[in-house]
Amino acid sequence: MLQSTAFAWLALATASVAQFGIKHSQYETSPPVYPSPNITGAGGWEEALEKARAFVAQLSLEEKADMVTGTPGPCVGNIAPIPRLNFTGLCLQDGPLAIRQAVYASVFPAGLSAAASWDRDLVHQRGVFMGEEFKGKGAHVALGPVVGPLGRSPFGGRNWEGFSPDSYLSGTLVEETVIGMQSAGVQACTKHYIGNEQEIQRNPTTVDGTTVEAISSNIDDKTMHETYLWPFANALHGGSASIMCSYNRINGSYGCQNSKTLNGLLKDELGFQGYVMSDWGATHVGVAAIEAGLDMDMPGGIAFTSASPSYFGENITIAVNNGSLSIERVDDMILRIMTPYYHLGQDAGYPSVDRSTQPLGFFPLANYVHQFTLGPLVDVRDEHAKLIRELGAAGTVLLKNMNNTLPLKEPMNIGVFGNDAADFTQGQYTLSLSNGLSSGNYDIGTLAVGGGSGTGRFTYVVPPLDAIKARGQSYGALVQYMTDNYAISNSGLSSLAPTPPDVCIIFLKSWASEGDDRATLIAEWNSTVVVENAAAVCPNTVVVLHGAAPNVLPWKDNANVTAILAAHMPGQETGNSIVDILWGDMNPSGKLPYTIANQESDYAKNLVNSTELAESTDPLAWQADFTEGNIIDYKEFDAQNKSVAYEFGFGLSYTTFELSDLQVHVSAANSTRTPSTTAKIIPGGNEELWQVLATVSATVKNTGTVDGATVPQLYLSFPSEAGDDTVRNLRGFDKVSLGVGETASVEFSLMRRDLSYWDTAAQAWRLPSSAIGVDVGFSSRDLKLNGQITV
Ligand SMILES: *[C@@H]1O[C@H](CO)[C@@H](O)[C@H](O)[C@H]1NC(C)=O
Ligand SMILES: *[C@@H]1O[C@H](CO)[C@@H](O)[C@H](O)[C@H]1NC(C)=O
Ligand SMILES: *[C@@H]1O[C@H](CO)[C@@H](O)[C@H](O)[C@H]1NC(C)=O
Ligand SMILES: *[C@@H]1O[C@H](CO)[C@@H](O)[C@H](O)[C@H]1NC(C)=O
Ligand SMILES: *[C@@H]1O[C@H](CO)[C@@H](O)[C@H](O)[C@H]1NC(C)=O
Ligand SMILES: *[C@@H]1O[C@H](CO)[C@@H](O)[C@H](O)[C@H]1NC(C)=O
Ligand SMILES: *[C@@H]1O[C@H](CO)[C@@H](O)[C@H](O)[C@H]1NC(C)=O
Ligand SMILES: *[C@@H]1O[C@H](CO)[C@@H](O)[C@H](O)[C@H]1NC(C)=O
Ligand SMILES: *[C@@H]1O[C@H](CO)[C@@H](O)[C@H](O)[C@H]1NC(C)=O
Ligand SMILES: *[C@@H]1O[C@H](CO)[C@@H](O)[C@H](O)[C@H]1NC(C)=O
Ligand SMILES: *[C@@H]1O[C@H](CO)[C@@H](O)[C@H](O)[C@H]1NC(C)=O
C-alpha cells in the first residue's frame, strides 16, 4: 500500500519533470567529473600557496591524514596541532550570526535581517565585526555565511540563516560578508553546497531496518547556474576560504561525494582555490569522496559526537599505502586548507581558543587524542552593539502605516502585548536542538534569532517590552502589558485600565530552527486570535513580527490594525532596534527580501514531505524535482501574474521618494556573445563574467518631510531566447540616504554575468542578441522607469 503510493508519486514527478527537459528515467544521475583539479593559487593566493607547499613538504603521511580529518577538541571542528612545526591546529566554530556557544560575544542580526536592510555597507561591517569576534576567541574558521538554503520553499526551516531567495541579492550580500569577515583575518566557510533546500530528510534514515537515503535535489543545469550556484560564485569571487558541502543528495549523489558539483562546477568552472569541508557527519565514504573533490572530513568521526573511526584519518594512510589513493591528491587537499591560512596571515600569531567557546558535551575531554592549548576568557564585543542596533532597525520593513500612525508621537498610554515582547524565560541559549525546544513549547520570550547550529548564546538581550518601558518612562507614559498569549486569547485585554491605550503594539513570533521545516507561515501561539482580541479593543493596533519569514498575515486588512512591521531576527539589540523605528529615531528603509502572499496556499510549497514517504522503505523514495526551475518567490508570482499582499522589494518609509531620468549606457558594445574560452579562470569563474559591460542610472529625490533612505532597484527581463523565464530578475540595487528635498544619482553597474543567461548547449553564459527590458523602481512591482538595453 505504502509502496504503491510512493511509486504513484514518483510517476507523477517523472511526468512533470519531462516537460522541463530534464532526463529523468526514474532517478536523476550526476555525471562523473574526474580528476579533482589542483590548486593554482589563481586570484592572488600564489604567494600563500608557496608557503603552503613548504609546509606540506615537511609532513609525514600520518600528519597529512590528520590535516584533513577532524579530531575531538575544544571547538565544534578541530584540526590537530603539529607542535614540531609550530602549527597550533585549526579551530572551526559555528555559525553564521555569532560565535555560537561563546559568552562575552555578540549575537548579530541573522542573514534574513541583513538581507532586509539591502545595505551593502552595513552587511559588510557586520562581516568585519563577526570576523573580529571569531578571531578574538581563537576561531580560525567561521562556519558561515549561508546561501544554501537559498529559499526555494517559503517553509524552509533554515532560510533565515541565509539572505534571500533572490540569487542576485544573496550573491551581493554573501560577497560583502565574506570580504568583511576575511578582512578581519578569519576564514569564511560558505555553506551548504548545494541544493540543501529543505530540512526534512536532509540525512538518511532507517525505516524497518532499511537505510532510506537523504532527499535528492534534482536540479537541471540552467536552474543550477542561474539560481542556486549564482551566490556561491559571488562567495568565491569574494575569496571564501572554504565551502561546506551539504547533507542532501544532488541528482542522486551525496553532496560531499558529487564529482559534478565539487570537481566540475566548483573547482573547475568556478575556479575555487580553497577547500571543501563536509557538513558534520555528511561524509559517507572515504576515497570516493576524496576523488570527487572533498578535502576535509568534519568533525572526523563517523559517529560524530565522539572519537569514533573515520572514513578519512587512518583510512587515508591505508589507502595511500595500498595504492588506491594518490599522495598528490592528499597534498592538494592540504594545500587548499593551508593556502588561505597563510593568505590571511593566520600563521603570524593567532589568539588561542577561548575556553568559554567549547561546545559543552560535544567532545568529552576523555576523547581528546591531541593536546590543545586553551586561552583565557576574553570579551570580544567591543562597540559592536551600535551596529547591531542599527542593522536590526535597517532590516525592519514597514508594510502598512494607515493615517501615519507611525512614527509614534509620545503616546501617554501604551499597550504592549504578545509572548514575543517579553524577556527570555527559558535561558539565553534556549534555541538549540539539544534541549528539544520547538514552536510547541518555546512560549513566552522574544525570538531574536532562530534555532540550531546557526543560533547564538546571548550575553544579554534587550527585549522589546523593556525597551518600550524605558522609552515610555522617559517622557512619563503609562505602559500596560500582557505577554501571555493564552491569557490574551482567553480573556482579551480585560485587565487594562484605562482602556483603550493610545496605541497597542503586538509582538508575534514565527519559529524556525535547523532540523525541521516550518509547518505554518502564520505566526504560532494563537497569533491570529491575539491580534483580533487586541484590535477589538484598540482602534490603533501596531503589529510587529519577529522570527522566520515569509509569513502570511490573516489580519492585515483589519481596519484597527493601523501599522505592520516585519522586524525579522535583529539579534541582541532587538528591543532598541524596534523602538528606534516606532518612535522615528530611525526612518524605516528595509525592503522585503521575499514575497508575502495573500494566503499560504498561494505559494508553491516546494517541500517534499508526507506520512507515506516517512514510512516508505524504498531507499530512493525521497526525490525533490526542482521542476519550477528559476521561478521561485517573486518570479513565481510574476510569471503567474498573481496578486500578492506585499511584493519582493517593498517597504514603506516615513518620507516619500521619486525616481526620474533613466539612462542606459553600454560601455562595451558588440561584445562577443560568450566570454573568451582563453580568459583566466579566477575564483568565481571566467574573469570576463565580472567585467562591467553597461551601466544604468537614475535620479532619486526625497520628496517628503523627513530625512530617510530608500533602495532603488533595477530589474532585467531577458528576451525569449533566454528560455522560459522571461520574468523580471533583480540585477541592481543601491541604498541611498537623502535629506528632505535632496536628490542623488544612482548608478547600477551591469557585469557580463548580469546580462547573460546560461546556455546549456554551449555550457557558457550567453549575452542575448535582442533587447533586454530594463525597469527601475522601488519594488519588484513598483517600476516607474522603463527602458531597454542591447549589448
Ligand atoms: C542533474 O541532472 C540534470 C538533468 O540531466 C542535468 O541538467 C544537471 O546538469 C545535473 N546536475 C548535476 C549536478 O548532476
Ligand atoms: C595535480 O598535480 C600533480 C602533481 O603534483 C599531478 O600529478 C596531477 O596530475 C595533477 N592533477 C591534475 C588534475 O591536474
Ligand atoms: C618554531 O618557533 C620557534 C620559536 O619562534 C622557532 O625558533 C622555530 O624555528 C620554529 N620552527 C619552525 C619549524 O618554524
Ligand atoms: C575506515 O573506514 C571504515 C568505514 O569505511 C571504518 O569502519 C573503519 O573503522 C575506518 N578505519 C579507521 C582506522 O578509522
Ligand atoms: C585500500 O585501503 C582503503 C582504505 O582502507 C580500502 O577502502 C581499499 O579497499 C583498499 N584497497 C586495496 C586494493 O586494498
Ligand atoms: C484614518 O483616516 C481615515 C480617513 O481620514 C478615517 O476615516 C479613519 O477613521 C482613520 N483611522 C484611524 C484609526 O484613525
Ligand atoms: C487559542 O485561542 C482560543 C480562542 O480562540 C482559546 O480557546 C485557546 O485556549 C487558545 N489556545 C492557546 C494555547 O492559547
Ligand atoms: C511533514 O509531514 C509529517 C507527516 O505528515 C507532518 O507531521 C509534519 O508536520 C510535516 N512537516 C512539515 C514541516 O510540514
Ligand atoms: C475596532 O475598534 C472599534 C473601537 O474600539 C471597535 O468598535 C471595533 O469593533 C473594532 N473592529 C475590529 C475589527 O476589531
Ligand atoms: C496581469 O494582471 C493585470 C491586472 O490584473 C492585467 O492588466 C494584465 O493584463 C495581466 N497580464 C498578463 C500577462 O496576464
Ligand atoms: C560587431 O562585431 C563583429 C564581429 O567582431 C563585426 O563584424 C561587426 O562589424 C561589429 N559591429 C559593430 C556595429 O561594431
Short mmCIF file of C-alpha atoms and ligand atoms in Angstrom, two decimals, residues 35-38 328, ligand 2:
data_model
loop_
_atom_site.label_atom_id
_atom_site.label_comp_id
_atom_site.label_asym_id
_atom_site.label_seq_id
_atom_site.Cartn_x
_atom_site.Cartn_y
_atom_site.Cartn_z
CA PRO A 35 40.17 14.04 -11.63
CA SER A 36 39.91 16.66 -8.90
CA PRO A 37 41.53 19.92 -10.11
CA ASN A 38 44.72 21.05 -8.37
CA GLU A 328 49.33 14.10 -4.85
C1 LIG B 2 47.94 17.64 -9.78
O1 LIG B 2 49.32 17.77 -9.58
C2 LIG B 2 50.02 16.54 -9.51
C3 LIG B 2 51.46 16.81 -9.24
O2 LIG B 2 51.58 17.41 -8.02
C4 LIG B 2 49.86 15.77 -10.79
O3 LIG B 2 50.44 14.52 -10.64
C5 LIG B 2 48.39 15.61 -11.10
O4 LIG B 2 48.22 15.03 -12.36
C6 LIG B 2 47.69 16.96 -11.09
N1 LIG B 2 46.27 16.75 -11.24
C7 LIG B 2 45.54 17.44 -12.09
C8 LIG B 2 44.09 17.15 -12.13
O5 LIG B 2 46.00 18.29 -12.82
#
